[in-house]
Amino acid sequence: MKREIAITQPDYLVEDWPGKYQVFSWLEYVITVPNPIFLVTTRKANGAPNANLSSWGLLLGEQGQYSSLLALLDNSHTYANILREGEWCVGFPAFETYPECFATIRHNAPDDDEITQAGFTLEAAQTVSAPRIAECSVSLECRLAWHRPLYESSPWHLFVGRITHLAMDEAAMAPDPVTRLQALELMYNVRSTVDPRTGAQFGPNSLGLLSRVEKIFPG
């Protein structure tokens, strides 16, 4: 049976870490639609490589305007770096690199090389000065087109960048979509969940992988 759910956060909901439902909407944990995980790479003011593990973003756009959209907190290194440099790279890591992906979170001091210290390999981009990550089988180079706060006074800001160059591993170019997705081994961020009826929480966050691809149209 489908239930109607008010979007107002209920009083009985308890945070399992301070500020959880200020940084994220409680509905993020009710709806729990997985998003693909990616790495946003930039350079800090001192030139050190920066890496931001994220799952809030998407790819969109028409001919000649294919773009990446990011949602970034205004107190993050990546936010400041993009405003200063006007460019970034997006890389899609495979599941086997998840330890390195999460290591980028720990290595976030101003002088840290967040890519190599996490165990990844730096790779030069072709059209921007932001670094790429060699282990990402798909790398997109992006130049800032526009940005704005999600809402007035929101700490979350939307950034859209036109994709200026693309690099892909040959295995990720397989014409068969099943073979291609198996080669990519993309990870998805599966949030911990909240029962909106009771406030009961189940977690922590998990990593999801595609387990099935169906070809529903004739070839």
Coordinates of C-alpha atoms in Angstrom, one line a residue:
M1 CA 0.0 0.0 0.0
K2 CA 1.3 3.4 -0.9
R3 CA 1.5 6.0 1.9
E4 CA 1.4 9.8 1.7
I5 CA 4.4 11.3 3.5
A6 CA 4.7 14.9 4.6
I7 CA 8.0 16.4 3.8
T8 CA 8.3 18.2 7.1
Q9 CA 11.0 16.5 9.3
P10 CA 9.2 14.7 12.1
D11 CA 10.1 15.6 15.7
Y12 CA 10.9 11.9 16.6
L13 CA 13.8 11.7 14.1
V14 CA 17.1 11.5 15.9
E15 CA 20.5 12.3 14.2
D16 CA 23.2 9.6 14.5
W17 CA 25.8 12.3 14.0
P18 CA 25.6 16.0 14.8
G19 CA 24.3 18.2 12.0
K20 CA 23.3 15.3 9.7
Y21 CA 19.9 16.7 8.9
Q22 CA 21.2 20.2 8.4
V23 CA 23.8 19.2 5.8
F24 CA 21.5 16.7 4.2
S25 CA 17.7 16.6 4.0
W26 CA 16.1 13.8 6.0
L27 CA 14.3 12.8 2.7
E28 CA 17.7 11.8 1.3
Y29 CA 17.6 8.8 3.7
V30 CA 13.9 8.1 3.1
I31 CA 14.0 8.0 -0.7
T32 CA 17.4 6.3 -1.0
V33 CA 17.9 6.4 -4.7
P34 CA 21.5 5.4 -5.4
N35 CA 23.8 7.9 -7.2
P36 CA 27.0 7.0 -9.0
I37 CA 30.2 7.8 -7.2
F38 CA 32.8 10.0 -8.8
L39 CA 35.9 12.0 -8.0
V40 CA 36.2 15.8 -8.7
T41 CA 39.8 16.8 -9.0
T42 CA 41.1 20.4 -8.8
R43 CA 44.2 22.3 -7.7
K44 CA 44.5 24.2 -4.5
A45 CA 45.9 27.7 -4.3
N46 CA 49.4 26.3 -3.6
G47 CA 49.1 24.0 -6.6
A48 CA 48.6 20.8 -4.6
P49 CA 46.2 18.3 -6.2
N50 CA 42.8 18.1 -4.5
A51 CA 40.3 15.2 -4.8
N52 CA 36.6 15.3 -3.7
L53 CA 34.7 12.1 -3.4
S54 CA 31.1 12.8 -4.4
S55 CA 27.8 11.3 -5.6
W56 CA 25.8 14.5 -6.0
G57 CA 26.1 15.3 -9.7
L58 CA 25.1 14.3 -13.2
L59 CA 25.9 14.7 -16.9
L60 CA 23.6 16.5 -19.2
G61 CA 23.5 18.8 -22.3
E62 CA 22.8 19.0 -26.0
Q63 CA 25.2 19.0 -29.0
G64 CA 28.3 21.0 -28.3
Q65 CA 27.2 21.8 -24.7
Y66 CA 27.6 18.5 -22.9
S67 CA 28.2 19.4 -19.2
S68 CA 28.8 18.2 -15.7
L69 CA 26.7 19.4 -12.8
L70 CA 28.1 19.3 -9.3
A71 CA 26.6 20.1 -5.9
L72 CA 29.3 21.4 -3.5
L73 CA 29.3 22.8 0.0
D74 CA 30.6 26.3 0.2
N75 CA 33.2 25.5 2.9
S76 CA 34.9 22.8 0.8
H77 CA 38.3 23.0 -0.9
T78 CA 36.7 22.0 -4.2
Y79 CA 34.3 25.0 -4.0
A80 CA 37.1 27.5 -3.4
N81 CA 39.3 25.9 -6.1
I82 CA 36.7 26.0 -8.8
L83 CA 35.8 29.6 -8.0
R84 CA 39.5 30.5 -8.3
E85 CA 40.6 28.4 -11.2
G86 CA 37.3 27.9 -13.1
E87 CA 38.0 24.3 -14.0
W88 CA 37.9 20.7 -12.8
C89 CA 38.0 17.1 -13.8
V90 CA 35.5 14.4 -13.1
G91 CA 36.7 10.7 -12.9
F92 CA 34.6 7.6 -12.5
P93 CA 36.5 5.1 -10.3
A94 CA 36.0 1.3 -10.3
F95 CA 34.8 -0.6 -7.3
E96 CA 38.3 -2.1 -6.8
T97 CA 39.6 1.4 -6.0
Y98 CA 37.2 2.1 -3.2
P99 CA 40.0 2.1 -0.5
E100 CA 41.9 4.8 -2.4
C101 CA 38.6 6.7 -3.0
F102 CA 37.9 6.9 0.8
A103 CA 41.5 7.7 1.6
T104 CA 41.1 11.0 -0.3
I105 CA 38.8 12.1 2.6
R106 CA 41.5 11.6 5.2
H107 CA 44.3 13.4 3.2
N108 CA 42.8 16.8 3.1
A109 CA 45.3 19.2 4.7
P110 CA 46.2 22.3 2.6
D111 CA 49.6 20.9 1.6
D112 CA 48.4 17.3 1.0
D113 CA 48.6 15.9 -2.5
E114 CA 45.2 14.2 -2.0
I115 CA 45.6 12.0 -5.1
T116 CA 49.0 10.4 -4.7
Q117 CA 48.7 10.3 -0.9
A118 CA 45.5 8.3 -1.3
G119 CA 47.3 5.8 -3.5
F120 CA 46.1 7.0 -6.9
T121 CA 48.3 8.1 -9.8
L122 CA 48.4 11.7 -11.1
E123 CA 47.7 12.1 -14.8
A124 CA 48.0 15.4 -16.8
A125 CA 44.8 16.7 -18.4
Q126 CA 44.8 17.9 -22.0
T127 CA 42.7 21.1 -21.9
V128 CA 42.7 22.2 -18.2
S129 CA 45.3 22.5 -15.5
A130 CA 43.3 20.4 -13.0
P131 CA 44.8 16.9 -12.6
R132 CA 43.2 13.7 -13.7
I133 CA 43.4 10.3 -11.9
A134 CA 44.9 7.6 -14.0
E135 CA 43.0 4.8 -12.4
C136 CA 39.6 6.3 -13.4
S137 CA 38.5 4.6 -16.6
V138 CA 36.5 7.7 -17.7
S139 CA 37.9 11.2 -17.2
L140 CA 36.1 14.4 -18.1
E141 CA 37.8 17.8 -18.3
C142 CA 35.4 20.7 -17.4
R143 CA 35.4 24.5 -17.6
L144 CA 33.1 26.5 -15.4
A145 CA 30.0 27.9 -17.2
W146 CA 27.9 29.1 -14.2
H147 CA 27.2 28.5 -10.5
R148 CA 24.6 29.5 -8.0
P149 CA 23.3 28.6 -4.5
L150 CA 20.8 25.8 -4.5
Y151 CA 18.5 28.1 -2.7
E152 CA 19.0 31.5 -1.1
S153 CA 21.3 31.2 1.9
S154 CA 21.9 27.5 1.2
P155 CA 25.4 26.1 1.9
W156 CA 25.0 23.9 -1.2
H157 CA 26.0 25.4 -4.5
L158 CA 25.4 24.1 -8.0
F159 CA 28.3 24.3 -10.5
V160 CA 27.9 23.5 -14.2
G161 CA 31.0 23.1 -16.4
R162 CA 31.2 22.4 -20.1
I163 CA 33.1 19.3 -20.9
T164 CA 36.1 20.2 -23.0
H165 CA 37.8 16.8 -23.3
L166 CA 37.2 13.2 -22.6
A167 CA 39.6 10.3 -22.0
M168 CA 38.5 6.6 -21.7
D169 CA 40.1 3.3 -21.2
E170 CA 39.7 1.1 -24.3
A171 CA 37.8 -1.5 -22.2
A172 CA 35.2 1.1 -21.4
M173 CA 34.6 1.6 -25.2
A174 CA 33.1 -1.8 -25.7
P175 CA 30.0 -1.5 -28.0
D176 CA 27.9 -3.9 -25.9
P177 CA 26.5 -2.0 -23.0
V178 CA 26.7 -5.1 -20.6
T179 CA 30.4 -5.6 -21.4
R180 CA 31.0 -1.8 -21.0
L181 CA 29.3 -1.6 -17.6
Q182 CA 31.2 -4.7 -16.4
A183 CA 34.5 -3.0 -17.5
L184 CA 33.5 0.3 -15.8
E185 CA 32.5 -1.4 -12.5
L186 CA 30.9 1.8 -11.3
M187 CA 30.1 2.3 -7.7
Y188 CA 26.8 3.8 -6.4
N189 CA 26.3 5.6 -3.1
V190 CA 23.5 3.8 -1.2
R191 CA 22.5 5.9 1.8
S192 CA 21.6 4.5 5.2
T193 CA 17.9 4.4 5.4
V194 CA 15.1 5.9 7.6
D195 CA 11.6 4.5 8.1
P196 CA 9.5 7.7 7.9
R197 CA 6.7 6.2 10.0
T198 CA 8.9 5.5 13.0
G199 CA 12.2 7.3 12.6
A200 CA 14.0 4.0 12.8
Q201 CA 17.4 4.2 11.1
F202 CA 19.4 1.5 9.4
G203 CA 22.9 1.9 8.3
P204 CA 25.7 2.8 7.6
N205 CA 25.9 3.9 4.0
S206 CA 26.8 1.2 1.5
L207 CA 28.3 0.8 -1.9
G208 CA 26.1 -0.5 -4.7
L209 CA 27.1 -2.2 -7.9
L210 CA 25.0 -2.9 -11.0
S211 CA 24.1 -6.6 -11.0
R212 CA 21.8 -6.7 -14.0
V213 CA 21.4 -4.9 -17.3
E214 CA 18.4 -5.8 -19.5
K215 CA 18.3 -5.1 -23.3
I216 CA 14.6 -4.3 -23.8
F217 CA 14.7 -3.0 -27.3
P218 CA 15.5 -5.0 -30.4
G219 CA 19.0 -4.8 -31.7

